[in-house]
Amino acid sequence: MKEITIQTPITCANVGPGYDIFAVSLAENSDIIKLKLNDSGIISIKVRNNFQNIPTKVSDNTAGLAARELFKSKNIVQGVEIEIIKKVTSGAGLGTTGASASAVVFGLNKLLNLNLSENEIIDFARRGEVASGGSPHADNVAAALLGGFVLVRNYQPIEVMKMKMPEFPIVLAVMTKSQRTTRGFISYDIGVEKLRLQMAHCASVIHAIHLQDEKLFGKAINTDFIAEPVRGAAISEYWEAKKKVLKAGAFGFNVSGGGSSVFAVCSEQNRDEIAELMKEIFKNNPHFVDVIKTTTSNTGVREII
Ligand code: HSE
């Protein structure tokens, strides 16, 4: 086999309180990644629908960097053309750069019969993330690879647990970031009171998934003392918006991954209403792209014909 075509889901990382350890795959939308092996010994990248100037230099592209890290570590000399067919907005906290990295390592594992374990694929893919946010976090790449809800249980070595995810209704307001990453502004000194609550909310997220209780899930994702204060502050009207969306009946509201997209957990009955409201609230934000009505999903990267 010389080539493979892969579909990659968008993912919502952190899922409220689970900074760098939680992420969940979403049903809409996805990008397509095509890999073609060749004899050049060179990794090359093409991006179709490249309206956002996604870099095609290997070291600046998450997919290219992940492939390079994999080849370096396994002493592989191999030419490969990576074609990224963009359908989803990048740089908006929807995990698309991580998903591209996961797809490339998943595809190369298959094409070159490398027999990598899921944790090894995640480990190489996360090294690609450095090209995007400067940090090798594993949450997005793991959810993209495995689908469902993931818990990064350990970073050294990488150990990821996957949970089957009930299909909870989600509304996303897609907004791009005004700066490359806000990670550098996050403070980890949250104090013992907030630390207790943060841990309790993380536990509640897992419990809500096991109970398949979207209301409890929404309540649990609503609180985060680590990333939300910084990312929320970078989104105009964020706290007002959160208040309005919860008042309209959503169960929870938070920032998706590194932002600036935000997501609401709601019931199927009020998903349309919440979507309209979020559009109304954010439509004048200069970084606003669209509102997407979707659900949490159990589908990860997969080969398509
Ligand atoms: N956990 C990462 C962060 C996800 O919060 O920076 C980035 O999408």
XYZ file of C-alpha atoms and ligand atoms in Angstrom:
313
model
C 0.000 0.000 0.000
C 1.416 3.375 -1.053
C -1.328 5.822 -0.137
C -4.126 6.358 2.328
C -6.961 8.879 2.812
C -8.033 9.685 6.345
C -10.913 11.643 7.834
C -10.152 13.545 11.050
C -12.788 14.811 13.524
C -12.737 18.094 15.367
C -12.215 17.819 19.119
C -12.976 19.913 22.158
C -10.060 19.817 24.603
C -10.023 20.500 28.349
C -13.831 19.971 28.450
C -14.101 22.542 31.232
C -11.901 21.590 34.188
C -9.645 18.962 32.533
C -6.771 21.192 31.406
C -4.482 19.116 29.161
C -6.060 15.830 30.347
C -9.626 15.773 28.903
C -10.866 15.984 25.337
C -13.857 14.756 23.397
C -14.440 14.088 19.730
C -17.290 15.937 17.980
C -19.448 14.726 15.095
C -19.112 17.830 12.852
C -16.952 18.751 11.017
C -13.835 17.028 9.765
C -10.761 17.578 7.601
C -9.300 15.065 5.141
C -5.629 14.052 5.095
C -4.074 12.144 2.196
C -0.663 10.487 2.460
C 1.318 9.257 -0.543
C 4.622 7.484 -0.089
C 7.379 8.213 -2.608
C 11.101 7.587 -3.073
C 12.303 11.162 -2.497
C 13.229 10.673 1.164
C 11.553 14.041 1.788
C 8.422 15.020 3.720
C 6.360 17.511 1.717
C 3.087 19.236 2.591
C 0.271 20.589 0.432
C -2.783 22.324 1.865
C -5.985 22.562 -0.183
C -8.533 25.288 0.683
C -5.712 27.078 2.482
C -7.621 30.265 3.258
C -5.829 30.676 6.579
C -2.249 30.359 5.355
C -1.543 27.118 7.174
C 2.249 26.675 7.039
C 3.612 24.068 4.635
C 7.152 24.078 6.056
C 7.618 20.728 7.859
C 8.872 22.198 11.135
C 5.970 24.693 11.280
C 3.192 22.247 10.481
C 1.870 19.855 13.163
C 1.392 17.012 10.674
C 4.829 17.500 9.123
C 6.563 17.788 12.473
C 4.833 14.652 13.800
C 5.964 12.703 10.709
C 9.522 14.006 11.131
C 9.591 13.079 14.832
C 8.354 9.579 13.984
C 10.932 9.046 11.220
C 13.756 10.422 13.381
C 12.913 8.219 16.322
C 12.567 5.056 14.202
C 15.513 5.849 11.883
C 13.212 5.783 8.863
C 14.234 7.448 5.604
C 11.045 7.776 3.621
C 9.494 10.274 1.243
C 5.873 11.166 1.880
C 3.531 13.780 0.477
C 1.023 14.986 3.056
C -2.046 16.644 1.562
C -4.329 18.427 3.999
C -7.800 19.185 2.646
C -9.213 21.844 4.951
C -12.900 22.038 5.701
C -12.698 23.275 9.280
C -11.405 26.610 10.609
C -7.904 26.318 12.093
C -6.579 28.221 15.095
C -9.984 28.260 16.760
C -9.570 25.702 19.558
C -11.251 22.900 17.587
C -8.226 20.610 17.647
C -7.729 20.518 13.876
C -3.947 20.842 14.001
C -3.756 17.987 16.516
C -6.135 15.929 14.390
C -3.861 16.381 11.354
C -0.874 15.189 13.410
C -2.816 12.154 14.645
C -3.979 11.303 11.131
C -0.441 11.419 9.763
C 1.043 9.151 12.440
C -1.986 6.827 12.175
C -1.577 6.696 8.372
C 2.204 6.167 8.405
C 1.811 3.431 11.017
C -0.502 1.654 8.602
C 1.408 2.314 5.373
C 4.789 1.314 6.836
C 3.515 -1.527 9.073
C 5.128 -0.018 12.153
C 2.857 -1.752 14.691
C 2.737 1.284 16.961
C 0.387 1.071 19.944
C -2.325 3.729 20.377
C -0.283 5.387 23.133
C 2.793 5.481 20.872
C 0.770 7.077 18.048
C -0.513 9.680 20.508
C 3.024 10.318 21.761
C 4.393 11.041 18.264
C 1.326 13.081 17.279
C 1.590 15.282 20.372
C 5.182 16.151 19.483
C 3.713 17.615 16.278
C 1.507 19.913 18.391
C 4.634 21.903 19.285
C 4.416 23.481 15.803
C 1.053 24.965 16.713
C 0.908 25.998 20.350
C 4.506 25.388 21.400
C 3.565 22.594 23.803
C 3.271 18.816 23.351
C -0.144 18.424 24.990
C -1.823 15.110 24.226
C -5.526 15.825 24.819
C -6.590 16.881 21.286
C -4.449 14.317 19.465
C -5.766 11.514 21.693
C -9.450 12.403 21.168
C -8.882 12.752 17.427
C -7.155 9.370 17.234
C -9.491 7.383 19.459
C -12.824 9.228 19.266
C -15.085 9.411 22.308
C -13.929 10.997 25.565
C -10.273 10.676 26.510
C -8.448 11.074 29.783
C -4.677 11.515 29.550
C -3.881 9.556 32.686
C -0.130 9.951 32.432
C 2.264 12.057 30.370
C 5.546 10.221 31.064
C 5.025 7.781 29.524
C 1.845 8.668 27.666
C -1.085 6.627 28.896
C -4.555 7.489 27.651
C -7.882 6.058 28.757
C -10.813 6.198 26.378
C -14.419 6.288 27.507
C -17.406 5.607 25.303
C -19.222 8.902 25.038
C -23.005 9.291 25.064
C -24.193 11.559 22.216
C -24.714 14.850 24.040
C -25.964 17.867 22.034
C -23.311 20.567 21.639
C -23.408 24.054 20.139
C -20.119 25.616 19.102
C -19.570 29.279 18.364
C -16.470 29.106 16.201
C -14.083 32.013 16.719
C -10.442 32.263 15.781
C -7.797 33.342 18.276
C -6.504 36.873 18.145
C -3.050 35.571 19.105
C -1.236 32.298 18.427
C -1.636 30.826 21.913
C -2.650 32.080 25.337
C -0.990 29.220 27.242
C 1.808 31.461 28.448
C -0.662 33.611 30.404
C -2.167 30.744 32.372
C -1.364 30.680 36.077
C -1.136 27.341 37.839
C -1.220 28.876 41.316
C -4.938 28.588 41.938
C -4.841 27.929 45.684
C -6.255 25.038 47.648
C -9.941 26.084 47.607
C -10.075 26.254 43.829
C -7.880 23.172 43.474
C -10.408 21.134 45.480
C -13.280 22.363 43.328
C -11.328 21.762 40.131
C -10.668 18.144 41.117
C -14.306 17.653 42.164
C -15.491 18.974 38.806
C -13.100 16.688 36.913
C -14.497 13.725 38.828
C -18.054 14.917 38.092
C -17.336 15.033 34.347
C -16.358 11.347 34.401
C -19.297 10.417 36.629
C -21.748 12.240 34.302
C -20.404 10.298 31.320
C -20.891 7.007 33.140
C -24.432 8.040 34.127
C -25.054 9.307 30.558
C -26.447 12.441 32.206
C -26.091 15.500 29.960
C -27.367 17.861 32.633
C -24.730 16.768 35.144
C -22.116 16.800 32.379
C -23.025 20.406 31.547
C -22.819 21.414 35.196
C -19.414 19.747 35.560
C -17.870 21.396 32.485
C -19.071 24.796 33.568
C -16.245 25.453 36.025
C -12.533 25.840 35.342
C -10.084 27.891 37.376
C -7.053 27.230 35.174
C -7.631 28.066 31.496
C -11.074 29.704 31.428
C -10.086 32.892 33.310
C -7.367 33.617 30.724
C -9.134 32.389 27.579
C -12.480 33.874 28.644
C -10.828 37.259 29.150
C -9.509 37.096 25.574
C -13.070 36.753 24.190
C -15.100 39.926 24.120
C -18.319 39.681 26.214
C -17.429 36.120 27.295
C -18.838 36.223 30.824
C -22.020 38.054 29.759
C -22.491 35.478 26.990
C -22.029 32.602 29.407
C -24.671 34.052 31.724
C -27.163 34.501 28.877
C -26.641 31.033 27.411
C -27.059 29.341 30.811
C -30.139 31.456 31.531
C -31.617 30.266 28.222
C -31.372 26.687 29.528
C -27.973 25.369 28.432
C -26.494 23.004 31.034
C -22.928 24.217 30.667
C -20.732 26.633 28.746
C -16.980 26.934 28.444
C -14.058 27.607 26.116
C -13.173 24.876 23.613
C -9.493 23.926 23.920
C -7.236 26.932 23.474
C -10.171 29.096 22.244
C -11.465 31.320 21.063
C -14.359 28.992 20.144
C -16.826 28.356 22.931
C -19.162 25.418 23.412
C -22.475 24.878 25.164
C -23.922 21.566 26.346
C -27.702 21.553 26.045
C -30.699 19.318 25.445
C -31.840 18.300 21.987
C -35.027 20.293 22.550
C -33.295 23.636 23.031
C -30.250 23.170 20.775
C -31.728 25.357 17.990
C -32.626 28.102 20.433
C -29.161 28.037 22.034
C -27.531 28.090 18.589
C -29.566 31.146 17.550
C -28.716 32.894 20.794
C -24.984 32.183 20.469
C -25.025 33.466 16.887
C -26.775 36.622 18.008
C -24.291 37.168 20.853
C -21.095 36.584 18.883
C -22.006 37.651 15.325
C -20.355 41.056 15.698
C -17.160 39.645 17.195
C -14.465 40.228 14.523
C -13.159 36.679 15.078
C -16.566 35.007 14.721
C -16.822 32.422 11.930
C -19.972 30.363 12.436
C -22.202 28.455 14.831
C -22.141 24.661 14.544
C -24.817 22.368 15.984
C -23.268 18.999 16.667
C -22.954 16.184 19.230
C -20.182 14.465 21.097
C -19.078 11.439 19.100
C -17.233 8.145 19.319
C -15.592 8.398 15.915
C -11.886 9.113 15.711
C -9.553 9.295 12.716
C -10.493 6.700 10.140
C -9.447 5.549 6.742
C -11.877 6.402 3.977
C -11.933 5.217 0.382
N -5.063 21.590 26.498
C -4.672 22.482 25.439
C -4.688 23.900 25.978
C -5.615 22.349 24.291
O -5.555 24.213 26.779
O -3.830 24.690 25.591
C -5.314 23.277 23.159
O -6.327 23.142 22.163
